């Protein structure tokens, strides 16, 4: 894509109404635009990143047997009343129609997915089933000051699994946890798997996937020897205590952001809706369910919090809007245009800055936008039939002959 075709403009200064690095940089670089607190539009560059993260999540959910669906965001109030969530879930957005009827906006979708899936499950032979969707969620959050980390409308993957018994659920629970760690690894993050309370309805513990960052809103305690990690909110322990698991290490406190969460829902939703299947002995049973959330837009914000410097964003390659940023500062653009065309024909993802602006402005924008590899064409490099390659995260530059460029970039 030619940079001149982007309708978005970069800003020299951070916007005054943003407090966090992720929102400041994403707005400055033209990835997102704030409509109001906690609600953003995704602009061409930002949407590319959101789609890349979504694609990685999709691949890993498909790999563990998840079937992708798309459920509505506008829900009738009745199922929410049936499960008790209408009164108990404080973040639920409620709407009243001009007809007087009540509706809810989806903040999670157990109320919709349970009757939907169970309509198709008659016997144990129809189980297990796992379905997921990727889309908007709505929550009436009191404070939305953390940019993409806490939206009132945000992008989430939510998966729901249905099992004949607890044992089969436990088996799948472990598989999903591994898939989550794989997703995080693919986007360049390391997470701590943290024990937490099971949320509003459950006595059971859940697991949160926590990425350490000062921009996060969670406090966790983790052992410096074993993998023990717990959310401070529910912990019986405090920082400095001996690890209750291994007894060797000490507990450290850290600030983190919860990018994902997996829950054991037990039989709650099957019971609430009175939905059953016939087990092997021909007895009626409620399904055992799990739900698995992953904050895709929050992940995008966390990536910026983790990967930036004072000049801008530094995207991991797997989620960058483009793989290469081609910049021309030579007087005559003919050679750079040719290079762009040849990289396009090799199907490399290139953003090409051929704008009539100063070299300084081009470098500043390139650092701000944060594409992992910069390719510079200047009168100086052209004297050697070369371009200069530089990684966004380093300072080392390398001259590459134009005739070898596509091959080099591919390797
Ligand atoms: P939090 O404690 O941060 O409010 P939660 O426990 O309410 O999160 P879940 O209901 O488990 O979150 O939602 C699944 C995932 O969706 C979370 O792990 C998080 O990554 C993301 N998420 C939740 N709320 C928001 C929000 N307001 N904005 C952006 N992402 C969110
Ligand atoms: Mg919440």
Short mmCIF file of C-alpha atoms and ligand atoms in Angstrom, two decimals:
data_model
loop_
_atom_site.label_atom_id
_atom_site.label_comp_id
_atom_site.label_asym_id
_atom_site.label_seq_id
_atom_site.Cartn_x
_atom_site.Cartn_y
_atom_site.Cartn_z
CA UNK A 1 0.00 0.00 0.00
CA UNK A 2 1.14 3.51 -0.76
CA UNK A 3 1.28 5.65 2.35
CA UNK A 4 -0.22 8.60 0.48
CA UNK A 5 -3.39 6.52 0.06
CA UNK A 6 -3.88 6.25 3.82
CA UNK A 7 -6.54 8.79 4.77
CA UNK A 8 -5.20 8.93 8.33
CA UNK A 9 -2.60 11.44 9.46
CA UNK A 10 -0.05 11.01 12.23
CA UNK A 11 0.10 13.46 15.14
CA UNK A 12 3.33 14.94 16.47
CA UNK A 13 1.96 15.29 20.01
CA UNK A 14 0.05 12.76 22.10
CA UNK A 15 -3.68 13.54 22.39
CA UNK A 16 -4.49 15.36 25.64
CA UNK A 17 -7.39 13.09 26.57
CA UNK A 18 -5.37 9.86 26.71
CA UNK A 19 -3.46 8.77 29.81
CA UNK A 20 -1.94 5.48 28.71
CA UNK A 21 0.94 4.77 26.34
CA UNK A 22 -1.10 2.34 24.24
CA UNK A 23 -3.85 4.87 23.49
CA UNK A 24 -1.43 7.77 23.02
CA UNK A 25 0.71 5.90 20.50
CA UNK A 26 -2.16 4.17 18.68
CA UNK A 27 -4.03 7.47 18.25
CA UNK A 28 -0.88 9.39 17.26
CA UNK A 29 0.10 6.79 14.68
CA UNK A 30 -3.43 6.67 13.22
CA UNK A 31 -4.37 3.11 14.24
CA UNK A 32 -7.46 4.05 16.21
CA UNK A 33 -9.71 7.04 16.81
CA UNK A 34 -11.51 7.68 20.06
CA UNK A 35 -15.26 8.23 19.78
CA UNK A 36 -15.72 8.46 23.55
CA UNK A 37 -14.09 6.95 26.63
CA UNK A 38 -13.71 3.22 26.04
CA UNK A 39 -15.01 3.29 22.45
CA UNK A 40 -12.67 3.43 19.47
CA UNK A 41 -12.85 3.18 15.69
CA UNK A 42 -10.24 0.95 14.11
CA UNK A 43 -8.62 2.74 11.17
CA UNK A 44 -6.89 0.97 8.24
CA UNK A 45 -3.61 0.25 10.09
CA UNK A 46 -5.36 -0.65 13.35
CA UNK A 47 -7.83 -2.95 11.65
CA UNK A 48 -4.96 -4.83 10.00
CA UNK A 49 -3.46 -5.51 13.45
CA UNK A 50 -6.83 -6.51 14.93
CA UNK A 51 -7.36 -8.93 12.03
CA UNK A 52 -3.88 -10.43 12.40
CA UNK A 53 -4.42 -11.12 16.09
CA UNK A 54 -7.91 -12.49 15.34
CA UNK A 55 -6.49 -14.81 12.68
CA UNK A 56 -3.91 -16.26 15.09
CA UNK A 57 -6.64 -16.79 17.68
CA UNK A 58 -8.89 -18.38 15.05
CA UNK A 59 -6.16 -20.78 13.91
CA UNK A 60 -5.50 -21.98 17.46
CA UNK A 61 -9.21 -22.34 18.31
CA UNK A 62 -9.81 -24.27 15.07
CA UNK A 63 -6.81 -26.49 15.93
CA UNK A 64 -8.50 -27.63 19.16
CA UNK A 65 -11.82 -28.37 17.50
CA UNK A 66 -13.57 -25.04 18.04
CA UNK A 67 -16.28 -24.29 15.47
CA UNK A 68 -16.59 -20.62 14.58
CA UNK A 69 -20.02 -19.03 14.71
CA UNK A 70 -21.33 -15.48 15.00
CA UNK A 71 -24.04 -14.74 17.52
CA UNK A 72 -25.98 -11.48 17.81
CA UNK A 73 -25.00 -8.67 20.18
CA UNK A 74 -28.62 -7.62 20.70
CA UNK A 75 -30.31 -10.03 23.08
CA UNK A 76 -33.82 -10.37 24.50
CA UNK A 77 -33.89 -9.81 28.27
CA UNK A 78 -35.59 -13.14 29.08
CA UNK A 79 -32.55 -15.49 29.07
CA UNK A 80 -30.59 -12.92 31.11
CA UNK A 81 -33.40 -12.89 33.66
CA UNK A 82 -33.54 -16.66 33.70
CA UNK A 83 -29.88 -17.00 34.75
CA UNK A 84 -30.03 -14.16 37.25
CA UNK A 85 -27.49 -12.11 35.31
CA UNK A 86 -30.02 -9.36 34.51
CA UNK A 87 -29.84 -8.23 38.15
CA UNK A 88 -26.40 -9.48 39.15
CA UNK A 89 -24.08 -8.46 36.32
CA UNK A 90 -23.40 -4.78 36.94
CA UNK A 91 -21.66 -4.18 33.59
CA UNK A 92 -24.65 -5.41 31.54
CA UNK A 93 -25.95 -2.73 29.18
CA UNK A 94 -29.76 -2.74 29.20
CA UNK A 95 -31.89 -1.14 26.51
CA UNK A 96 -35.56 -0.39 26.41
CA UNK A 97 -37.40 -0.54 23.09
CA UNK A 98 -40.13 1.97 22.23
CA UNK A 99 -42.46 -1.00 22.58
CA UNK A 100 -41.53 -1.22 26.24
CA UNK A 101 -39.61 -4.47 25.78
CA UNK A 102 -36.18 -4.92 27.46
CA UNK A 103 -33.02 -5.94 25.65
CA UNK A 104 -29.40 -6.52 26.65
CA UNK A 105 -26.15 -6.02 24.76
CA UNK A 106 -23.87 -9.08 24.83
CA UNK A 107 -21.12 -8.81 27.46
CA UNK A 108 -20.52 -12.59 27.30
CA UNK A 109 -22.92 -15.04 25.66
CA UNK A 110 -23.69 -18.06 27.85
CA UNK A 111 -27.34 -16.95 27.79
CA UNK A 112 -27.47 -17.22 24.01
CA UNK A 113 -25.11 -20.10 23.32
CA UNK A 114 -26.49 -22.61 25.83
CA UNK A 115 -29.99 -22.95 24.30
CA UNK A 116 -28.46 -22.67 20.82
CA UNK A 117 -26.03 -25.57 21.22
CA UNK A 118 -28.35 -27.75 23.31
CA UNK A 119 -31.00 -27.58 20.58
CA UNK A 120 -28.56 -29.76 18.63
CA UNK A 121 -27.51 -32.11 21.43
CA UNK A 122 -29.81 -35.06 22.12
CA UNK A 123 -27.49 -37.76 23.47
CA UNK A 124 -23.96 -38.14 24.81
CA UNK A 125 -22.94 -39.03 21.24
CA UNK A 126 -23.45 -35.38 20.26
CA UNK A 127 -20.85 -34.28 22.84
CA UNK A 128 -18.34 -32.73 23.31
CA UNK A 129 -19.07 -29.55 21.36
CA UNK A 130 -16.99 -26.40 21.33
CA UNK A 131 -18.06 -23.20 19.57
CA UNK A 132 -16.48 -19.78 19.49
CA UNK A 133 -16.95 -16.35 18.00
CA UNK A 134 -14.83 -13.25 17.50
CA UNK A 135 -16.58 -9.91 17.75
CA UNK A 136 -17.78 -6.94 19.77
CA UNK A 137 -18.66 -7.11 23.43
CA UNK A 138 -20.37 -4.37 25.43
CA UNK A 139 -19.80 -3.60 29.10
CA UNK A 140 -20.89 -0.66 31.18
CA UNK A 141 -17.44 -0.19 32.74
CA UNK A 142 -17.22 2.62 35.28
CA UNK A 143 -13.72 3.68 34.38
CA UNK A 144 -12.38 3.47 30.83
CA UNK A 145 -9.08 5.27 31.06
CA UNK A 146 -6.69 2.56 29.94
CA UNK A 147 -7.10 2.92 26.19
CA UNK A 148 -7.66 -0.42 24.48
CA UNK A 149 -7.12 -2.23 27.78
CA UNK A 150 -10.59 -1.35 29.05
CA UNK A 151 -13.27 -0.67 26.48
CA UNK A 152 -17.00 -0.24 26.86
CA UNK A 153 -17.17 -1.74 23.38
CA UNK A 154 -14.26 -4.09 22.78
CA UNK A 155 -13.20 -6.99 20.58
CA UNK A 156 -13.20 -10.43 22.18
CA UNK A 157 -12.97 -14.10 21.34
CA UNK A 158 -15.37 -16.12 23.43
CA UNK A 159 -15.52 -19.90 23.27
CA UNK A 160 -17.97 -22.24 25.04
CA UNK A 161 -17.56 -25.99 25.42
CA UNK A 162 -20.17 -28.61 26.34
CA UNK A 163 -19.28 -31.98 27.88
CA UNK A 164 -21.02 -35.09 29.14
CA UNK A 165 -19.20 -35.04 32.47
CA UNK A 166 -16.68 -33.17 34.60
CA UNK A 167 -13.87 -35.50 33.55
CA UNK A 168 -14.26 -34.71 29.89
CA UNK A 169 -14.44 -31.01 30.69
CA UNK A 170 -11.17 -31.23 32.69
CA UNK A 171 -9.49 -32.89 29.71
CA UNK A 172 -10.55 -30.07 27.38
CA UNK A 173 -9.74 -27.36 29.96
CA UNK A 174 -6.07 -28.37 29.82
CA UNK A 175 -6.12 -28.34 26.01
CA UNK A 176 -7.54 -24.80 25.94
CA UNK A 177 -4.98 -23.56 28.47
CA UNK A 178 -2.18 -24.85 26.25
CA UNK A 179 -3.78 -23.22 23.18
CA UNK A 180 -3.90 -19.89 25.03
CA UNK A 181 -0.20 -20.07 25.84
CA UNK A 182 0.49 -20.84 22.18
CA UNK A 183 -1.55 -17.83 21.02
CA UNK A 184 0.36 -15.57 23.39
CA UNK A 185 3.68 -16.98 22.26
CA UNK A 186 2.72 -16.39 18.61
CA UNK A 187 1.97 -12.71 19.28
CA UNK A 188 5.25 -12.34 21.16
CA UNK A 189 4.01 -12.40 24.76
CA UNK A 190 4.66 -14.48 27.84
CA UNK A 191 1.80 -14.91 30.30
CA UNK A 192 1.52 -16.15 33.85
CA UNK A 193 -1.34 -18.57 34.42
CA UNK A 194 -2.97 -17.16 37.52
CA UNK A 195 -5.48 -18.73 39.88
CA UNK A 196 -8.48 -16.53 40.54
CA UNK A 197 -12.01 -16.78 41.85
CA UNK A 198 -14.56 -18.22 39.43
CA UNK A 199 -16.44 -14.95 38.96
CA UNK A 200 -19.95 -13.97 40.03
CA UNK A 201 -21.63 -17.36 39.92
CA UNK A 202 -19.07 -19.96 40.80
CA UNK A 203 -17.22 -21.26 43.83
CA UNK A 204 -14.68 -22.84 41.52
CA UNK A 205 -11.33 -21.27 40.73
CA UNK A 206 -10.71 -19.96 37.25
CA UNK A 207 -7.46 -19.28 35.46
CA UNK A 208 -6.40 -15.90 34.16
CA UNK A 209 -3.65 -15.31 31.64
CA UNK A 210 -1.69 -12.37 32.96
CA UNK A 211 0.91 -10.34 31.06
CA UNK A 212 3.15 -8.27 33.32
CA UNK A 213 2.78 -4.56 32.51
CA UNK A 214 2.47 -1.44 34.65
CA UNK A 215 -0.49 -0.39 32.50
CA UNK A 216 -2.49 -3.39 33.72
CA UNK A 217 -5.26 -3.18 36.31
CA UNK A 218 -4.54 -6.43 38.15
CA UNK A 219 -2.18 -7.22 41.02
CA UNK A 220 -0.75 -10.71 41.12
CA UNK A 221 1.60 -12.69 43.37
CA UNK A 222 3.98 -15.12 41.71
CA UNK A 223 6.62 -17.52 42.97
CA UNK A 224 10.19 -16.87 41.85
CA UNK A 225 10.94 -20.62 41.73
CA UNK A 226 7.87 -22.57 40.56
CA UNK A 227 4.92 -21.58 38.31
CA UNK A 228 2.58 -20.73 41.23
CA UNK A 229 0.72 -17.51 40.56
CA UNK A 230 -2.41 -16.07 42.14
CA UNK A 231 -4.56 -12.95 41.78
CA UNK A 232 -3.93 -10.78 44.87
CA UNK A 233 -7.72 -10.10 45.18
CA UNK A 234 -8.42 -13.64 46.38
CA UNK A 235 -5.06 -14.63 47.71
CA UNK A 236 -4.56 -15.87 51.26
CA UNK A 237 -0.92 -14.86 50.80
CA UNK A 238 0.98 -11.61 50.52
CA UNK A 239 4.23 -10.49 48.91
CA UNK A 240 7.29 -11.83 50.74
CA UNK A 241 5.50 -15.00 51.93
CA UNK A 242 6.97 -18.42 51.20
CA UNK A 243 5.36 -20.05 48.16
CA UNK A 244 2.44 -22.24 49.33
CA UNK A 245 3.03 -24.62 46.43
CA UNK A 246 6.74 -25.44 46.32
CA UNK A 247 7.74 -24.10 49.75
CA UNK A 248 11.09 -23.03 48.31
CA UNK A 249 10.54 -19.74 46.50
CA UNK A 250 9.22 -16.42 47.75
CA UNK A 251 6.13 -14.59 46.47
CA UNK A 252 6.66 -11.42 44.44
CA UNK A 253 3.99 -8.82 43.70
CA UNK A 254 3.53 -7.54 40.14
CA UNK A 255 1.12 -5.45 38.11
CA UNK A 256 -0.40 -7.24 35.15
CA UNK A 257 -3.13 -7.15 32.53
CA UNK A 258 -5.51 -10.10 32.16
CA UNK A 259 -5.59 -10.94 28.47
CA UNK A 260 -7.55 -14.16 28.79
CA UNK A 261 -9.65 -16.09 31.25
CA UNK A 262 -10.94 -19.69 31.33
CA UNK A 263 -13.87 -20.79 33.53
CA UNK A 264 -15.34 -24.04 34.72
CA UNK A 265 -19.07 -23.28 34.51
CA UNK A 266 -20.15 -26.67 35.83
CA UNK A 267 -23.83 -27.44 35.15
CA UNK A 268 -25.14 -23.97 36.01
CA UNK A 269 -26.42 -22.97 32.56
CA UNK A 270 -27.88 -26.36 31.69
CA UNK A 271 -29.80 -26.24 34.98
CA UNK A 272 -30.94 -22.62 34.57
CA UNK A 273 -32.40 -23.38 31.16
CA UNK A 274 -33.57 -26.89 32.08
CA UNK A 275 -31.59 -28.37 29.17
CA UNK A 276 -30.45 -32.00 29.19
CA UNK A 277 -29.12 -34.82 27.02
CA UNK A 278 -29.43 -38.60 27.41
CA UNK A 279 -26.29 -40.22 28.87
CA UNK A 280 -25.02 -43.79 28.21
CA UNK A 281 -27.52 -45.25 30.69
CA UNK A 282 -30.36 -43.34 29.06
CA UNK A 283 -30.59 -40.93 32.01
CA UNK A 284 -31.17 -37.21 31.48
CA UNK A 285 -28.19 -35.04 32.42
CA UNK A 286 -27.20 -31.40 32.23
CA UNK A 287 -24.05 -30.68 30.22
CA UNK A 288 -20.87 -29.57 32.00
CA UNK A 289 -19.72 -26.35 30.38
CA UNK A 290 -16.57 -24.27 30.11
CA UNK A 291 -16.13 -20.75 28.81
CA UNK A 292 -12.97 -19.20 27.52
CA UNK A 293 -12.52 -15.48 26.88
CA UNK A 294 -9.66 -13.72 25.20
CA UNK A 295 -9.47 -9.96 24.84
CA UNK A 296 -8.31 -9.30 21.30
CA UNK A 297 -8.41 -5.49 21.45
CA UNK A 298 -6.92 -5.59 24.96
CA UNK A 299 -4.13 -7.77 23.58
CA UNK A 300 -3.44 -5.12 20.94
CA UNK A 301 -3.14 -2.50 23.69
CA UNK A 302 -0.91 -4.73 25.83
CA UNK A 303 1.39 -5.33 22.85
CA UNK A 304 1.91 -1.59 22.50
CA UNK A 305 2.53 -1.23 26.24
CA UNK A 306 5.18 -3.97 26.04
CA UNK A 307 6.75 -3.09 22.71
CA UNK A 308 7.48 0.60 22.22
CA UNK A 309 10.21 3.17 22.79
CA UNK A 310 10.23 6.97 23.00
CA UNK A 311 9.81 7.19 19.20
CA UNK A 312 6.81 4.92 18.81
CA UNK A 313 5.47 1.39 18.50
CA UNK A 314 7.62 -1.68 17.76
CA UNK A 315 5.23 -4.37 16.44
CA UNK A 316 6.15 -8.05 16.68
CA UNK A 317 6.29 -9.36 13.11
CA UNK A 318 3.32 -11.71 13.59
CA UNK A 319 0.83 -8.87 14.17
CA UNK A 320 2.41 -5.92 12.36
CA UNK A 321 0.08 -4.21 9.83
CA UNK A 322 2.80 -4.65 7.18
CA UNK A 323 6.05 -6.63 7.19
CA UNK A 324 8.18 -3.95 5.50
CA UNK A 325 8.22 -0.17 5.41
CA UNK A 326 9.76 1.04 2.15
CA UNK A 327 10.87 4.67 2.29
CA UNK A 328 12.08 6.71 -0.63
CA UNK A 329 14.19 9.81 -0.04
CA UNK A 330 15.96 9.78 -3.42
CA UNK A 331 15.22 12.82 -5.62
CA UNK A 332 13.95 10.69 -8.48
CA UNK A 333 11.36 8.13 -7.26
CA UNK A 334 11.60 5.90 -10.36
CA UNK A 335 13.90 3.29 -8.78
CA UNK A 336 11.92 3.12 -5.52
CA UNK A 337 8.67 2.78 -7.49
CA UNK A 338 10.20 -0.20 -9.33
CA UNK A 339 11.34 -1.79 -6.09
CA UNK A 340 7.84 -1.37 -4.65
CA UNK A 341 6.27 -3.01 -7.70
CA UNK A 342 8.68 -5.94 -7.61
CA UNK A 343 8.07 -6.53 -3.87
CA UNK A 344 4.32 -6.35 -4.54
CA UNK A 345 4.64 -8.97 -7.26
CA UNK A 346 6.50 -11.21 -4.76
CA UNK A 347 3.45 -10.79 -2.47
CA UNK A 348 5.42 -9.17 0.32
CA UNK A 349 3.37 -6.92 2.60
CA UNK A 350 4.86 -3.46 2.09
CA UNK A 351 3.84 0.03 3.11
CA UNK A 352 5.51 2.45 0.67
CA UNK A 353 6.25 6.00 1.74
CA UNK A 354 6.61 7.97 -1.49
CA UNK A 355 5.06 11.15 -0.06
CA UNK A 356 6.48 14.57 -0.88
CA UNK A 357 7.55 15.32 2.68
CA UNK A 358 10.94 15.70 4.36
CA UNK A 359 13.17 12.71 5.12
CA UNK A 360 12.92 13.61 8.81
CA UNK A 361 9.15 13.39 8.73
CA UNK A 362 9.26 10.04 6.96
CA UNK A 363 11.69 8.57 9.52
CA UNK A 364 9.65 9.91 12.43
CA UNK A 365 6.41 8.45 11.03
CA UNK A 366 8.10 5.14 10.30
CA UNK A 367 9.35 4.88 13.90
CA UNK A 368 5.92 5.90 15.22
CA UNK A 369 4.00 3.34 13.13
CA UNK A 370 6.45 0.62 14.12
CA UNK A 371 6.66 -1.80 11.17
CA UNK A 372 9.48 -4.24 12.08
CA UNK A 373 11.75 -3.70 9.03
CA UNK A 374 12.55 -0.43 7.24
CA UNK A 375 13.89 -0.39 3.68
CA UNK A 376 15.45 2.92 2.70
CA UNK A 377 16.06 4.07 -0.87
CA UNK A 378 18.28 7.16 -1.11
CA UNK A 379 20.58 8.72 -3.71
CA UNK A 380 23.46 7.37 -1.64
CA UNK A 381 22.22 3.74 -1.56
CA UNK A 382 21.34 3.90 -5.26
CA UNK A 383 24.97 4.79 -6.12
CA UNK A 384 25.73 1.22 -4.98
CA UNK A 385 22.58 -0.28 -6.59
CA UNK A 386 21.44 -1.00 -3.07
CA UNK A 387 18.89 -0.22 -0.39
CA UNK A 388 19.51 0.14 3.33
CA UNK A 389 17.74 -2.26 5.69
CA UNK A 390 17.15 -1.51 9.36
CA UNK A 391 15.13 -3.30 12.00
CA UNK A 392 12.76 -1.06 13.93
CA UNK A 393 14.03 -2.39 17.26
CA UNK A 394 17.75 -2.00 16.56
CA UNK A 395 20.11 0.60 15.20
CA UNK A 396 22.22 -1.60 12.92
CA UNK A 397 21.86 -0.94 9.20
CA UNK A 398 22.76 -3.17 6.28
CA UNK A 399 23.19 -2.46 2.56
CA UNK A 400 21.51 -5.01 0.26
CA UNK A 401 21.83 -5.11 -3.51
CA UNK A 402 18.48 -4.36 -5.15
CA UNK A 403 18.69 -7.51 -7.26
CA UNK A 404 18.95 -9.65 -4.07
CA UNK A 405 16.33 -7.73 -2.09
CA UNK A 406 13.24 -9.93 -2.47
CA UNK A 407 15.25 -13.07 -1.70
CA UNK A 408 16.80 -11.46 1.39
CA UNK A 409 13.48 -10.21 2.69
CA UNK A 410 11.89 -13.60 2.25
CA UNK A 411 14.57 -15.40 4.26
P1 LIG B 1 -11.44 -7.65 33.96
O1 LIG B 1 -11.21 -8.27 35.31
O2 LIG B 1 -10.22 -7.04 33.37
O3 LIG B 1 -12.64 -6.73 33.95
P2 LIG B 1 -13.04 -9.86 33.22
O4 LIG B 1 -12.67 -10.86 34.25
O5 LIG B 1 -14.29 -9.09 33.40
O6 LIG B 1 -11.81 -8.85 32.99
P3 LIG B 1 -13.85 -11.77 31.19
O7 LIG B 1 -15.27 -11.57 31.44
O8 LIG B 1 -13.24 -13.06 31.56
O9 LIG B 1 -13.02 -10.54 31.79
O10 LIG B 1 -13.57 -11.47 29.66
C1 LIG B 1 -12.60 -12.19 28.89
C2 LIG B 1 -11.48 -11.30 28.43
O11 LIG B 1 -11.98 -10.15 27.77
C3 LIG B 1 -10.61 -10.76 29.54
O12 LIG B 1 -9.63 -11.69 29.90
C4 LIG B 1 -10.01 -9.52 28.90
O13 LIG B 1 -8.89 -9.87 28.13
C5 LIG B 1 -11.11 -9.04 27.99
N1 LIG B 1 -11.86 -7.93 28.59
C6 LIG B 1 -12.73 -7.98 29.61
N2 LIG B 1 -13.25 -6.77 29.85
C7 LIG B 1 -12.69 -5.93 28.94
C8 LIG B 1 -12.84 -4.55 28.66
N3 LIG B 1 -13.67 -3.79 29.35
N4 LIG B 1 -12.12 -4.04 27.63
C9 LIG B 1 -11.28 -4.80 26.91
N5 LIG B 1 -11.11 -6.10 27.13
C10 LIG B 1 -11.80 -6.68 28.13
MG1 LIG B 2 -14.59 -7.11 33.97
#
